[in-house]
């Protein structure tokens, strides 16, 4: 790992290591390198890497760096299977705001991944078919050997995936109702809050916490308040990200702004 990637301050909260970076790009490069290391490790043993992915503004820098590693340093994704956390419901994959479009634009169209191994919840299902589909999504993760790593952002409600306040620790992939604040935050993407879908399909808290490693990223001052609650508050379904406090395999990657309210 280069010297640059080591420029970080590590603080501890409730036994968890939190890495704080002054530069978002260096934080993103660190996360991309963690993912690349898993992919290469699996390549060396002839196995598939199973990577859980997130969308939104936070992981964009990670995807940019993974694309760079592919183009400039020959990182191959031929042995990679991916599972995205969530998708709006209902939505067409070809819609600009769909997470299918997001993933294609930010990552999949620029790397050598086999599309047969890409999984993103389907926003076009009939209501009656959703739960069976979600059960199958869970089963596929198990069949691939479980998630080697799950990348997460955090919503201002404390959601991980779209597990909004009230989501319990043993929740699994399912249809959920989006919180009002989450829809407010998505309004620019959709050209108005009223156009943001009211529902989504999301992996559950348990699906996420069963991953072998979890990385939660938060960048910008907009996340400072919720990061303080998520990392230092009581564990509670009121803020689903607090469930991560129970894990020993979670790493928090923050920029200085997102970490600004944490006690040191
Ligand atoms: C996205 C997801 C959400 C986002 C969160 C933060 O797949 O599951 O939990 O990670 O809403 O979004 P940004 O990064 O846009 O602030």
CSV table of C-alpha atoms and ligand atoms in Angstrom, one decimal:
chain,number,residue,atom,x,y,z
A,1,UNK,CA,0.0,0.0,0.0
A,2,UNK,CA,1.4,3.4,-1.0
A,3,UNK,CA,2.4,6.0,1.7
A,4,UNK,CA,-0.4,8.2,0.4
A,5,UNK,CA,-3.0,5.7,1.3
A,6,UNK,CA,-1.8,5.6,4.9
A,7,UNK,CA,-2.5,9.3,5.5
A,8,UNK,CA,-5.3,8.8,8.0
A,9,UNK,CA,-6.1,9.3,11.6
A,10,UNK,CA,-7.5,6.4,13.5
A,11,UNK,CA,-9.9,7.0,16.3
A,12,UNK,CA,-11.7,4.5,18.5
A,13,UNK,CA,-15.3,4.5,19.5
A,14,UNK,CA,-17.0,1.6,21.4
A,15,UNK,CA,-14.1,-0.6,20.4
A,16,UNK,CA,-14.5,0.2,16.6
A,17,UNK,CA,-11.7,1.6,14.5
A,18,UNK,CA,-12.7,4.6,12.6
A,19,UNK,CA,-10.4,5.9,9.9
A,20,UNK,CA,-10.7,9.6,9.2
A,21,UNK,CA,-9.2,11.1,6.1
A,22,UNK,CA,-8.8,14.8,5.2
A,23,UNK,CA,-9.1,14.0,1.5
A,24,UNK,CA,-12.1,12.1,0.2
A,25,UNK,CA,-10.2,10.8,-2.8
A,26,UNK,CA,-7.6,9.1,-0.5
A,27,UNK,CA,-10.5,7.6,1.5
A,28,UNK,CA,-12.0,6.3,-1.7
A,29,UNK,CA,-8.7,5.0,-2.9
A,30,UNK,CA,-8.2,3.1,0.4
A,31,UNK,CA,-11.6,1.4,0.0
A,32,UNK,CA,-11.0,0.5,-3.6
A,33,UNK,CA,-7.7,-1.0,-2.6
A,34,UNK,CA,-9.4,-3.1,0.0
A,35,UNK,CA,-11.8,-4.4,-2.6
A,36,UNK,CA,-9.1,-5.0,-5.1
A,37,UNK,CA,-7.1,-7.0,-2.6
A,38,UNK,CA,-10.1,-9.3,-2.0
A,39,UNK,CA,-10.5,-9.8,-5.8
A,40,UNK,CA,-6.8,-10.6,-6.3
A,41,UNK,CA,-6.7,-12.9,-3.3
A,42,UNK,CA,-9.6,-14.9,-4.7
A,43,UNK,CA,-7.9,-14.9,-8.2
A,44,UNK,CA,-4.9,-16.5,-6.7
A,45,UNK,CA,-6.9,-19.4,-5.3
A,46,UNK,CA,-9.2,-19.7,-8.4
A,47,UNK,CA,-12.3,-18.6,-6.5
A,48,UNK,CA,-14.9,-15.9,-7.1
A,49,UNK,CA,-15.0,-12.7,-5.0
A,50,UNK,CA,-18.5,-11.8,-3.8
A,51,UNK,CA,-18.8,-8.1,-3.4
A,52,UNK,CA,-21.8,-6.2,-2.0
A,53,UNK,CA,-22.2,-2.8,-3.6
A,54,UNK,CA,-23.9,0.4,-2.7
A,55,UNK,CA,-25.1,3.3,-4.9
A,56,UNK,CA,-25.4,7.1,-4.1
A,57,UNK,CA,-22.8,9.9,-4.1
A,58,UNK,CA,-20.6,8.3,-1.4
A,59,UNK,CA,-19.1,5.3,-3.3
A,60,UNK,CA,-18.6,7.1,-6.6
A,61,UNK,CA,-15.0,7.8,-5.9
A,62,UNK,CA,-14.4,4.1,-5.0
A,63,UNK,CA,-15.9,3.1,-8.4
A,64,UNK,CA,-13.8,5.7,-10.2
A,65,UNK,CA,-10.7,4.2,-8.6
A,66,UNK,CA,-11.7,0.6,-9.3
A,67,UNK,CA,-12.2,1.6,-13.0
A,68,UNK,CA,-8.7,3.2,-12.9
A,69,UNK,CA,-7.2,0.1,-11.4
A,70,UNK,CA,-8.8,-1.9,-14.2
A,71,UNK,CA,-7.7,0.3,-17.0
A,72,UNK,CA,-4.2,1.3,-15.8
A,73,UNK,CA,-3.2,-1.6,-13.6
A,74,UNK,CA,-4.9,-4.5,-15.2
A,75,UNK,CA,-7.3,-5.4,-12.3
A,76,UNK,CA,-9.7,-7.9,-13.7
A,77,UNK,CA,-13.3,-8.5,-12.5
A,78,UNK,CA,-13.8,-11.7,-14.4
A,79,UNK,CA,-13.9,-13.6,-11.1
A,80,UNK,CA,-16.2,-11.1,-9.4
A,81,UNK,CA,-19.9,-11.6,-8.5
A,82,UNK,CA,-21.7,-8.6,-7.2
A,83,UNK,CA,-24.9,-8.0,-5.2
A,84,UNK,CA,-26.3,-4.5,-4.9
A,85,UNK,CA,-28.0,-3.5,-1.7
A,86,UNK,CA,-31.1,-2.0,-3.1
A,87,UNK,CA,-33.3,-0.6,-5.9
A,88,UNK,CA,-36.2,1.7,-6.0
A,89,UNK,CA,-39.6,0.2,-6.5
A,90,UNK,CA,-41.2,0.5,-9.0
A,91,UNK,CA,-38.6,1.6,-11.5
A,92,UNK,CA,-37.4,0.4,-14.9
A,93,UNK,CA,-33.8,-0.6,-15.2
A,94,UNK,CA,-33.4,1.8,-18.1
A,95,UNK,CA,-34.6,4.8,-16.1
A,96,UNK,CA,-31.8,7.3,-15.4
A,97,UNK,CA,-32.5,7.1,-11.7
A,98,UNK,CA,-32.5,3.3,-11.4
A,99,UNK,CA,-29.6,1.8,-9.5
A,100,UNK,CA,-29.1,-0.4,-12.6
A,101,UNK,CA,-28.3,2.7,-14.6
A,102,UNK,CA,-26.1,4.1,-11.8
A,103,UNK,CA,-24.0,0.9,-11.6
A,104,UNK,CA,-23.6,0.7,-15.3
A,105,UNK,CA,-22.6,4.3,-15.6
A,106,UNK,CA,-20.2,4.4,-12.7
A,107,UNK,CA,-18.7,0.9,-12.8
A,108,UNK,CA,-20.0,-2.0,-14.9
A,109,UNK,CA,-19.7,-0.4,-18.3
A,110,UNK,CA,-16.1,0.3,-17.7
A,111,UNK,CA,-14.8,-3.0,-16.4
A,112,UNK,CA,-14.6,-6.6,-17.6
A,113,UNK,CA,-17.3,-8.1,-15.2
A,114,UNK,CA,-19.5,-10.8,-16.7
A,115,UNK,CA,-23.1,-9.4,-16.5
A,116,UNK,CA,-24.4,-12.9,-15.6
A,117,UNK,CA,-22.7,-12.4,-12.2
A,118,UNK,CA,-24.2,-9.0,-11.5
A,119,UNK,CA,-27.2,-8.9,-9.2
A,120,UNK,CA,-29.4,-5.8,-8.5
A,121,UNK,CA,-32.9,-6.1,-7.1
A,122,UNK,CA,-35.5,-6.0,-9.8
A,123,UNK,CA,-37.7,-2.9,-9.6
A,124,UNK,CA,-40.2,-4.2,-12.2
A,125,UNK,CA,-41.7,-7.1,-10.4
A,126,UNK,CA,-45.4,-7.5,-9.7
A,127,UNK,CA,-46.2,-6.9,-6.0
A,128,UNK,CA,-47.3,-10.6,-5.6
A,129,UNK,CA,-43.9,-11.8,-6.9
A,130,UNK,CA,-41.6,-9.7,-4.7
A,131,UNK,CA,-41.2,-11.8,-1.6
A,132,UNK,CA,-40.3,-14.9,-3.5
A,133,UNK,CA,-37.9,-12.9,-5.5
A,134,UNK,CA,-36.3,-11.5,-2.4
A,135,UNK,CA,-36.0,-15.0,-0.8
A,136,UNK,CA,-34.2,-16.1,-4.0
A,137,UNK,CA,-31.9,-13.0,-3.8
A,138,UNK,CA,-30.9,-14.1,-0.3
A,139,UNK,CA,-30.4,-17.7,-1.5
A,140,UNK,CA,-28.2,-16.6,-4.3
A,141,UNK,CA,-25.9,-14.8,-1.9
A,142,UNK,CA,-25.7,-18.0,0.2
A,143,UNK,CA,-25.1,-20.1,-3.0
A,144,UNK,CA,-22.2,-17.9,-3.9
A,145,UNK,CA,-20.6,-18.5,-0.5
A,146,UNK,CA,-21.8,-15.3,1.2
A,147,UNK,CA,-20.6,-11.7,0.8
A,148,UNK,CA,-16.9,-11.3,1.2
A,149,UNK,CA,-17.3,-7.6,1.7
A,150,UNK,CA,-20.3,-5.2,1.8
A,151,UNK,CA,-19.8,-1.6,1.0
A,152,UNK,CA,-22.2,0.8,2.7
A,153,UNK,CA,-23.1,4.5,2.7
A,154,UNK,CA,-25.4,5.9,5.4
A,155,UNK,CA,-28.6,7.9,4.9
A,156,UNK,CA,-29.4,10.9,7.1
A,157,UNK,CA,-32.1,8.7,8.7
A,158,UNK,CA,-29.4,6.3,9.8
A,159,UNK,CA,-30.5,3.8,7.1
A,160,UNK,CA,-28.0,1.2,5.7
A,161,UNK,CA,-29.2,-0.1,2.4
A,162,UNK,CA,-32.8,1.2,2.6
A,163,UNK,CA,-33.3,-0.2,6.1
A,164,UNK,CA,-35.0,2.8,7.5
A,165,UNK,CA,-35.7,3.6,11.2
A,166,UNK,CA,-37.8,0.7,12.6
A,167,UNK,CA,-35.9,-2.0,10.6
A,168,UNK,CA,-35.0,-4.9,13.0
A,169,UNK,CA,-31.6,-6.6,13.3
A,170,UNK,CA,-32.9,-9.9,11.8
A,171,UNK,CA,-34.5,-8.3,8.7
A,172,UNK,CA,-33.8,-9.8,5.3
A,173,UNK,CA,-34.3,-8.7,1.7
A,174,UNK,CA,-37.8,-7.3,1.3
A,175,UNK,CA,-40.0,-4.5,0.0
A,176,UNK,CA,-39.8,-1.4,2.3
A,177,UNK,CA,-41.3,2.1,2.5
A,178,UNK,CA,-38.8,4.9,2.1
A,179,UNK,CA,-38.6,7.5,4.9
A,180,UNK,CA,-39.6,11.1,4.1
A,181,UNK,CA,-36.1,12.4,4.6
A,182,UNK,CA,-34.7,9.8,2.2
A,183,UNK,CA,-37.2,10.9,-0.5
A,184,UNK,CA,-36.3,14.5,0.2
A,185,UNK,CA,-32.6,13.7,-0.3
A,186,UNK,CA,-33.4,12.0,-3.6
A,187,UNK,CA,-35.6,14.8,-5.0
A,188,UNK,CA,-32.9,16.3,-7.2
A,189,UNK,CA,-32.2,13.0,-8.9
A,190,UNK,CA,-35.9,12.6,-9.8
A,191,UNK,CA,-36.7,16.3,-10.5
A,192,UNK,CA,-39.0,16.7,-7.5
A,193,UNK,CA,-39.8,14.8,-4.3
A,194,UNK,CA,-43.3,13.7,-5.6
A,195,UNK,CA,-41.5,11.8,-8.3
A,196,UNK,CA,-39.3,9.8,-6.0
A,197,UNK,CA,-40.7,6.3,-5.6
A,198,UNK,CA,-42.2,5.6,-2.1
A,199,UNK,CA,-40.9,2.1,-1.9
A,200,UNK,CA,-37.7,0.1,-2.5
A,201,UNK,CA,-36.4,-3.4,-2.4
A,202,UNK,CA,-33.5,-3.7,0.0
A,203,UNK,CA,-31.2,-6.3,1.6
A,204,UNK,CA,-32.1,-6.5,5.3
A,205,UNK,CA,-29.9,-5.6,8.3
A,206,UNK,CA,-29.1,-9.3,8.8
A,207,UNK,CA,-28.2,-9.8,5.1
A,208,UNK,CA,-25.7,-6.9,5.5
A,209,UNK,CA,-24.3,-7.9,9.0
A,210,UNK,CA,-23.7,-11.5,7.8
A,211,UNK,CA,-21.1,-10.2,5.3
A,212,UNK,CA,-17.5,-11.3,6.1
A,213,UNK,CA,-16.4,-7.7,6.2
A,214,UNK,CA,-18.4,-4.5,6.2
A,215,UNK,CA,-17.1,-1.0,5.2
A,216,UNK,CA,-19.3,2.0,6.0
A,217,UNK,CA,-18.3,5.2,4.3
A,218,UNK,CA,-19.5,8.7,5.1
A,219,UNK,CA,-18.2,11.8,3.4
A,220,UNK,CA,-19.2,15.5,4.0
A,221,UNK,CA,-20.6,17.5,6.8
A,222,UNK,CA,-24.2,16.5,5.9
A,223,UNK,CA,-23.4,13.1,7.5
A,224,UNK,CA,-21.8,14.5,10.7
A,225,UNK,CA,-24.9,14.3,12.9
A,226,UNK,CA,-26.0,10.9,11.9
A,227,UNK,CA,-22.4,9.5,12.1
A,228,UNK,CA,-22.2,10.6,15.7
A,229,UNK,CA,-25.5,8.9,16.5
A,230,UNK,CA,-24.7,5.8,14.5
A,231,UNK,CA,-21.3,5.3,16.1
A,232,UNK,CA,-21.7,6.6,19.6
A,233,UNK,CA,-25.5,6.2,20.3
A,234,UNK,CA,-27.4,3.3,21.8
A,235,UNK,CA,-27.9,0.3,19.5
A,236,UNK,CA,-31.5,0.6,18.4
A,237,UNK,CA,-33.8,0.0,15.4
A,238,UNK,CA,-34.4,3.8,15.5
A,239,UNK,CA,-31.0,4.1,13.8
A,240,UNK,CA,-30.4,0.9,11.9
A,241,UNK,CA,-26.7,1.7,11.3
A,242,UNK,CA,-26.2,1.3,15.1
A,243,UNK,CA,-26.5,-2.5,14.6
A,244,UNK,CA,-23.1,-2.4,13.0
A,245,UNK,CA,-21.7,-1.5,16.5
A,246,UNK,CA,-22.2,-5.2,17.4
A,247,UNK,CA,-19.8,-6.4,14.6
A,248,UNK,CA,-16.1,-6.9,15.0
A,249,UNK,CA,-15.5,-6.9,11.2
A,250,UNK,CA,-16.7,-3.4,10.4
A,251,UNK,CA,-14.5,-0.5,9.3
A,252,UNK,CA,-15.8,3.1,9.2
A,253,UNK,CA,-14.2,5.3,6.6
A,254,UNK,CA,-14.9,8.9,7.1
A,255,UNK,CA,-13.7,12.3,5.9
A,256,UNK,CA,-12.9,14.9,8.5
A,257,UNK,CA,-16.3,16.7,7.9
A,258,UNK,CA,-18.3,13.5,8.6
A,259,UNK,CA,-16.2,12.8,11.7
A,260,UNK,CA,-16.4,16.3,13.0
A,261,UNK,CA,-18.9,15.7,15.8
A,262,UNK,CA,-17.3,12.5,17.1
A,263,UNK,CA,-15.9,12.5,20.6
A,264,UNK,CA,-12.2,11.8,20.5
B,1,LIG,C1,-27.6,3.1,-1.7
B,1,LIG,C2,-28.0,2.9,-0.3
B,1,LIG,C3,-28.2,4.0,0.7
B,1,LIG,C4,-27.1,5.1,0.5
B,1,LIG,C5,-27.3,6.3,1.5
B,1,LIG,C6,-26.3,7.4,1.3
B,1,LIG,O1,-27.5,1.9,-2.4
B,1,LIG,O2,-28.2,1.8,0.1
B,1,LIG,O3,-28.1,3.5,2.0
B,1,LIG,O4,-25.8,4.6,0.8
B,1,LIG,O5,-28.6,6.8,1.2
B,1,LIG,O6,-26.5,8.0,0.1
B,1,LIG,P1,-25.4,9.1,-0.5
B,1,LIG,O7,-24.1,8.4,-0.6
B,1,LIG,O8,-26.0,9.5,-1.8
B,1,LIG,O9,-25.4,10.1,0.6
